[in-house]
mmCIF file of C-alpha atoms in Angstrom:
data_model
loop_
_atom_site.group_PDB
_atom_site.id
_atom_site.type_symbol
_atom_site.label_atom_id
_atom_site.label_comp_id
_atom_site.label_asym_id
_atom_site.label_seq_id
_atom_site.Cartn_x
_atom_site.Cartn_y
_atom_site.Cartn_z
ATOM 1 C CA PRO A 5 11.966 119.176 165.725
ATOM 2 C CA ALA A 6 12.617 121.885 163.181
ATOM 3 C CA LEU A 7 16.012 122.647 164.750
ATOM 4 C CA PHE A 8 16.904 118.950 164.833
ATOM 5 C CA MET A 9 16.012 118.534 161.160
ATOM 6 C CA GLU A 10 18.070 121.608 160.243
ATOM 7 C CA ASN A 11 21.151 120.290 162.058
ATOM 8 C CA ALA A 12 20.757 116.886 160.466
ATOM 9 C CA ARG A 13 20.544 118.481 157.033
ATOM 10 C CA LYS A 14 23.682 120.545 157.673
ATOM 11 C CA GLY A 15 25.563 117.462 158.866
ATOM 12 C CA SER A 16 24.579 115.551 155.765
ATOM 13 C CA ILE A 17 25.807 118.414 153.588
ATOM 14 C CA VAL A 18 29.143 118.565 155.458
ATOM 15 C CA SER A 19 29.675 114.802 155.183
ATOM 16 C CA ARG A 20 28.879 114.868 151.479
ATOM 17 C CA ALA A 21 31.269 117.792 151.033
ATOM 18 C CA ASN A 22 33.971 115.878 152.888
ATOM 19 C CA SER A 23 33.409 112.785 150.777
ATOM 20 C CA ILE A 24 33.550 114.843 147.570
ATOM 21 C CA GLY A 25 36.733 116.538 148.794
ATOM 22 C CA SER A 26 38.385 113.271 149.628
ATOM 23 C CA THR A 27 37.336 111.785 146.284
ATOM 24 C CA SER A 28 38.594 114.755 144.358
ATOM 25 C CA ALA A 29 41.794 114.766 146.410
ATOM 26 C CA SER A 30 42.353 111.099 145.715
ATOM 27 C CA SER A 31 41.782 111.619 141.995
ATOM 28 C CA VAL A 32 44.441 114.375 141.801
ATOM 29 C CA PRO A 33 47.889 112.887 140.846
ATOM 30 C CA ASN A 34 50.917 113.203 143.150
ATOM 31 C CA THR A 35 52.767 116.033 141.481
ATOM 32 C CA ASP A 36 55.744 115.894 143.895
ATOM 33 C CA ASP A 37 56.548 112.274 142.984
ATOM 34 C CA GLU A 38 56.206 112.967 139.285
ATOM 35 C CA ASP A 39 58.538 115.974 139.519
ATOM 36 C CA SER A 40 61.085 113.812 141.308
ATOM 37 C CA ASP A 41 60.881 111.061 138.655
ATOM 38 C CA TYR A 42 61.165 113.623 135.880
ATOM 39 C CA GLN A 43 64.219 115.226 137.450
ATOM 40 C CA GLN A 44 65.914 111.844 137.853
ATOM 41 C CA GLU A 45 65.123 110.926 134.274
ATOM 42 C CA SER A 46 66.439 114.249 132.941
ATOM 43 C CA TYR A 47 69.565 113.855 135.106
ATOM 44 C CA LYS A 48 70.173 110.401 133.669
ATOM 45 C CA GLU A 49 69.737 111.700 130.174
ATOM 46 C CA SER A 50 72.122 114.605 130.733
ATOM 47 C CA TYR A 51 74.706 112.253 132.293
ATOM 48 C CA LYS A 52 74.498 109.971 129.247
ATOM 49 C CA ASP A 53 74.814 112.971 126.976
ATOM 50 C CA LYS A 54 77.865 114.170 128.887
ATOM 51 C CA ARG A 55 79.508 110.748 128.672
ATOM 52 C CA ARG A 56 78.729 110.505 124.984
ATOM 53 C CA ARG A 57 80.074 113.998 124.381
ATOM 54 C CA ALA A 58 83.236 113.282 126.393
ATOM 55 C CA HIS A 59 83.801 110.044 124.484
ATOM 56 C CA THR A 60 83.322 111.822 121.168
ATOM 57 C CA GLN A 61 85.797 114.548 122.149
ATOM 58 C CA ALA A 62 88.371 111.992 123.318
ATOM 59 C CA GLU A 63 88.032 110.039 120.084
ATOM 60 C CA GLN A 64 88.403 113.222 118.058
ATOM 61 C CA LYS A 65 91.549 114.167 119.995
ATOM 62 C CA ARG A 66 92.982 110.717 119.377
ATOM 63 C CA ARG A 67 92.318 110.958 115.643
ATOM 64 C CA ASP A 68 93.781 114.472 115.523
ATOM 65 C CA ALA A 69 96.919 113.262 117.330
ATOM 66 C CA ILE A 70 97.339 110.366 114.884
ATOM 67 C CA LYS A 71 96.809 112.680 111.916
ATOM 68 C CA LYS A 72 99.355 115.154 113.287
ATOM 69 C CA GLY A 73 101.840 112.330 113.832
ATOM 70 C CA TYR A 74 101.559 111.174 110.222
ATOM 71 C CA ASN A 75 101.862 114.756 108.986
ATOM 72 C CA ASP A 76 105.015 115.230 111.083
ATOM 73 C CA LEU A 77 106.483 112.010 109.678
ATOM 74 C CA GLN A 78 105.825 113.180 106.128
ATOM 75 C CA ALA A 79 107.528 116.489 106.936
ATOM 76 C CA ILE A 80 110.572 114.842 108.581
ATOM 77 C CA VAL A 81 111.203 111.837 106.327
ATOM 78 C CA PRO A 82 112.749 113.074 103.045
ATOM 79 C CA THR A 83 111.496 110.128 100.981
ATOM 80 C CA CYS A 84 107.895 110.984 101.828
ATOM 81 C CA GLU A 85 108.261 114.293 99.991
ATOM 82 C CA GLN A 86 109.908 112.844 96.867
ATOM 83 C CA GLN A 87 106.841 111.685 94.976
ATOM 84 C CA ASP A 88 106.339 110.985 91.323
ATOM 85 C CA PHE A 89 104.707 113.847 89.435
ATOM 86 C CA SER A 90 102.017 111.520 88.131
ATOM 87 C CA ILE A 91 100.824 110.771 91.655
ATOM 88 C CA SER A 92 101.837 114.022 93.334
ATOM 89 C CA SER A 93 98.207 114.981 93.736
ATOM 90 C CA GLN A 94 97.429 111.728 95.521
ATOM 91 C CA LYS A 95 97.860 111.574 99.266
ATOM 92 C CA LEU A 96 100.249 108.991 100.661
ATOM 93 C CA SER A 97 98.550 106.230 102.584
ATOM 94 C CA LYS A 98 99.428 105.611 106.210
ATOM 95 C CA ALA A 99 101.000 102.263 105.335
ATOM 96 C CA ILE A 100 103.341 103.900 102.801
ATOM 97 C CA VAL A 101 104.286 106.632 105.278
ATOM 98 C CA LEU A 102 105.133 104.041 107.933
ATOM 99 C CA GLN A 103 107.157 101.912 105.495
ATOM 100 C CA LYS A 104 109.119 104.904 104.226
ATOM 101 C CA THR A 105 109.775 105.953 107.828
ATOM 102 C CA ILE A 106 111.076 102.472 108.694
ATOM 103 C CA ASP A 107 113.341 102.481 105.627
ATOM 104 C CA TYR A 108 114.689 105.921 106.518
ATOM 105 C CA ILE A 109 115.417 104.894 110.123
ATOM 106 C CA GLN A 110 117.281 101.792 108.914
ATOM 107 C CA PHE A 111 119.280 103.983 106.535
ATOM 108 C CA LEU A 112 120.185 106.323 109.399
ATOM 109 C CA HIS A 113 121.322 103.360 111.537
ATOM 110 C CA LYS A 114 123.630 102.189 108.740
ATOM 111 C CA GLU A 115 125.022 105.686 108.281
ATOM 112 C CA LYS A 116 125.619 105.983 112.003
ATOM 113 C CA LYS A 117 127.486 102.675 112.094
ATOM 114 C CA LYS A 118 129.581 103.714 109.116
ATOM 115 C CA GLN A 119 130.467 107.039 110.738
ATOM 116 C CA GLU A 120 131.381 105.301 113.999
ATOM 117 C CA GLU A 121 133.779 103.038 112.101
ATOM 118 C CA GLU A 122 135.325 106.044 110.370
ATOM 119 C CA VAL A 123 135.725 107.824 113.703
ATOM 120 C CA SER A 124 137.418 104.743 115.157
ATOM 121 C CA THR A 125 139.853 104.608 112.224
ATOM 122 C CA LEU A 126 140.618 108.318 112.538
ATOM 123 C CA ARG A 127 141.305 107.926 116.256
ATOM 124 C CA LYS A 128 143.799 105.175 115.506
ATOM 125 C CA ASP A 129 145.450 107.395 112.917
ATOM 126 C CA VAL A 130 145.677 110.259 115.388
ATOM 127 C CA MET A 131 147.175 107.959 118.024
ATOM 128 C CA ALA A 132 149.756 106.673 115.527
ATOM 129 C CA LEU A 133 150.717 110.213 114.540
ATOM 130 C CA LYS A 134 151.119 111.200 118.182
ATOM 131 C CA ILE A 135 153.420 108.229 118.762
ATOM 132 C CA MET A 136 155.466 109.128 115.690
ATOM 133 C CA LYS A 137 155.647 112.757 116.818
ATOM 134 C CA VAL A 138 156.920 111.767 120.270
ATOM 135 C CA ASN A 139 159.531 109.435 118.774
ATOM 136 C CA TYR A 140 160.812 112.023 116.332
ATOM 137 C CA GLU A 141 160.984 114.644 119.068
ATOM 138 C CA GLN A 142 163.052 112.271 121.197
ATOM 139 C CA ILE A 143 165.396 111.547 118.286
ATOM 140 C CA VAL A 144 165.846 115.254 117.503
ATOM 141 C CA LYS A 145 166.467 116.042 121.171
ATOM 142 C CA ALA A 146 169.046 113.249 121.448
ATOM 143 C CA HIS A 147 170.940 114.589 118.419
ATOM 144 C CA GLN A 148 170.796 118.128 119.741
ATOM 145 C CA ASP A 149 172.125 117.087 123.155
ATOM 146 C CA ASN A 150 174.961 114.884 121.779
ATOM 147 C CA PRO A 151 175.689 115.868 118.191
ATOM 148 C CA ASN A 152 178.997 113.923 118.021
ATOM 149 C CA GLU A 153 178.002 110.830 120.001
ATOM 150 C CA GLY A 154 178.639 107.602 118.145
ATOM 151 C CA LYS A 155 180.152 109.313 115.136
ATOM 152 C CA ASN A 156 182.616 107.128 113.196
ATOM 153 C CA GLN A 157 182.342 104.355 115.801
ATOM 154 C CA ILE A 158 180.020 101.916 113.935
ATOM 155 C CA SER A 159 180.487 100.827 110.355
ATOM 156 C CA ASP A 160 177.748 101.053 107.792
ATOM 157 C CA GLU A 161 177.697 97.267 107.494
ATOM 158 C CA VAL A 162 176.962 96.837 111.182
ATOM 159 C CA LYS A 163 174.257 99.439 111.038
ATOM 160 C CA PHE A 164 172.709 97.722 108.033
ATOM 161 C CA ASN A 165 172.799 94.345 109.774
ATOM 162 C CA VAL A 166 171.042 95.806 112.808
ATOM 163 C CA PHE A 167 168.460 97.452 110.571
ATOM 164 C CA GLN A 168 167.959 94.228 108.630
ATOM 165 C CA GLY A 169 167.434 92.259 111.840
ATOM 166 C CA ILE A 170 164.789 94.708 113.029
ATOM 167 C CA MET A 171 163.048 94.819 109.665
ATOM 168 C CA ASP A 172 163.018 91.053 109.262
ATOM 169 C CA SER A 173 161.175 90.668 112.551
ATOM 170 C CA LEU A 174 158.672 93.362 111.593
ATOM 171 C CA PHE A 175 158.124 92.426 107.968
ATOM 172 C CA HIS A 176 156.093 89.331 108.792
ATOM 173 C CA SER A 177 153.562 91.312 110.831
ATOM 174 C CA PHE A 178 153.645 94.123 108.257
ATOM 175 C CA ASN A 179 152.924 91.758 105.389
ATOM 176 C CA ALA A 180 150.056 90.106 107.288
ATOM 177 C CA SER A 181 148.467 93.408 108.389
ATOM 178 C CA ILE A 182 148.760 95.685 105.357
ATOM 179 C CA SER A 183 146.170 95.738 102.585
ATOM 180 C CA VAL A 184 146.835 97.428 99.247
ATOM 181 C CA THR A 185 143.290 97.525 97.887
ATOM 182 C CA SER A 186 143.340 101.332 97.886
ATOM 183 C CA PHE A 187 145.665 104.094 98.994
ATOM 184 C CA GLN A 188 143.299 105.120 101.780
ATOM 185 C CA GLU A 189 143.138 101.572 103.103
ATOM 186 C CA LEU A 190 146.937 101.243 102.778
ATOM 187 C CA SER A 191 147.459 104.430 104.811
ATOM 188 C CA ALA A 192 145.026 103.317 107.499
ATOM 189 C CA CYS A 193 146.654 99.886 107.729
ATOM 190 C CA VAL A 194 150.153 101.367 107.939
ATOM 191 C CA PHE A 195 149.199 103.647 110.813
ATOM 192 C CA SER A 196 147.446 100.817 112.628
ATOM 193 C CA TRP A 197 150.487 98.561 112.112
ATOM 194 C CA ILE A 198 152.865 101.236 113.400
ATOM 195 C CA GLU A 199 150.676 101.780 116.445
ATOM 196 C CA GLU A 200 150.507 98.086 117.289
ATOM 197 C CA HIS A 201 153.971 96.764 116.294
ATOM 198 C CA CYS A 202 156.374 99.739 116.264
ATOM 199 C CA LYS A 203 156.086 100.939 119.834
ATOM 200 C CA PRO A 204 159.085 102.723 121.328
ATOM 201 C CA GLN A 205 159.864 99.979 123.830
#
């Protein structure tokens, strides 16, 4: 009986110890799950921070690019530098910079068109001079080859009549084509008229 009572007491102690262990084990929080949740939360936060930082950097780059563009325009466009002394300390607004840039581009387009017209006129003048040069060279060569040809065979009256017939047919086009507003315009019109109406053939 004494041995039986001793074993029963030991069994009761072991069962109570097991129950206490299980209770204490159940009361202890699951640290592995909490670590996992914490890591996920910190990962989410760092991802948001990275996105926010990347967005901030991209926005800053965009603003820097716009600022550099306006600074370049102010350096290139001459009218942006010519400011009144009373407002020289004030910075030009973006709207003024853009408007001055538009005005300057329109001015350049007009200048380009004007220069193209001048180049076209000069090309016509050069072509007319080349035609005149060729004609005079042919006349000089003909006289050098036959210095006595036709001499004393045609009267001055006949020559004048031939000249008058040619000039009468050309005067109408000459009168309609030539402008005498200025000497430069007269010269340009004469060369253009010669090129168009006084061809060798």
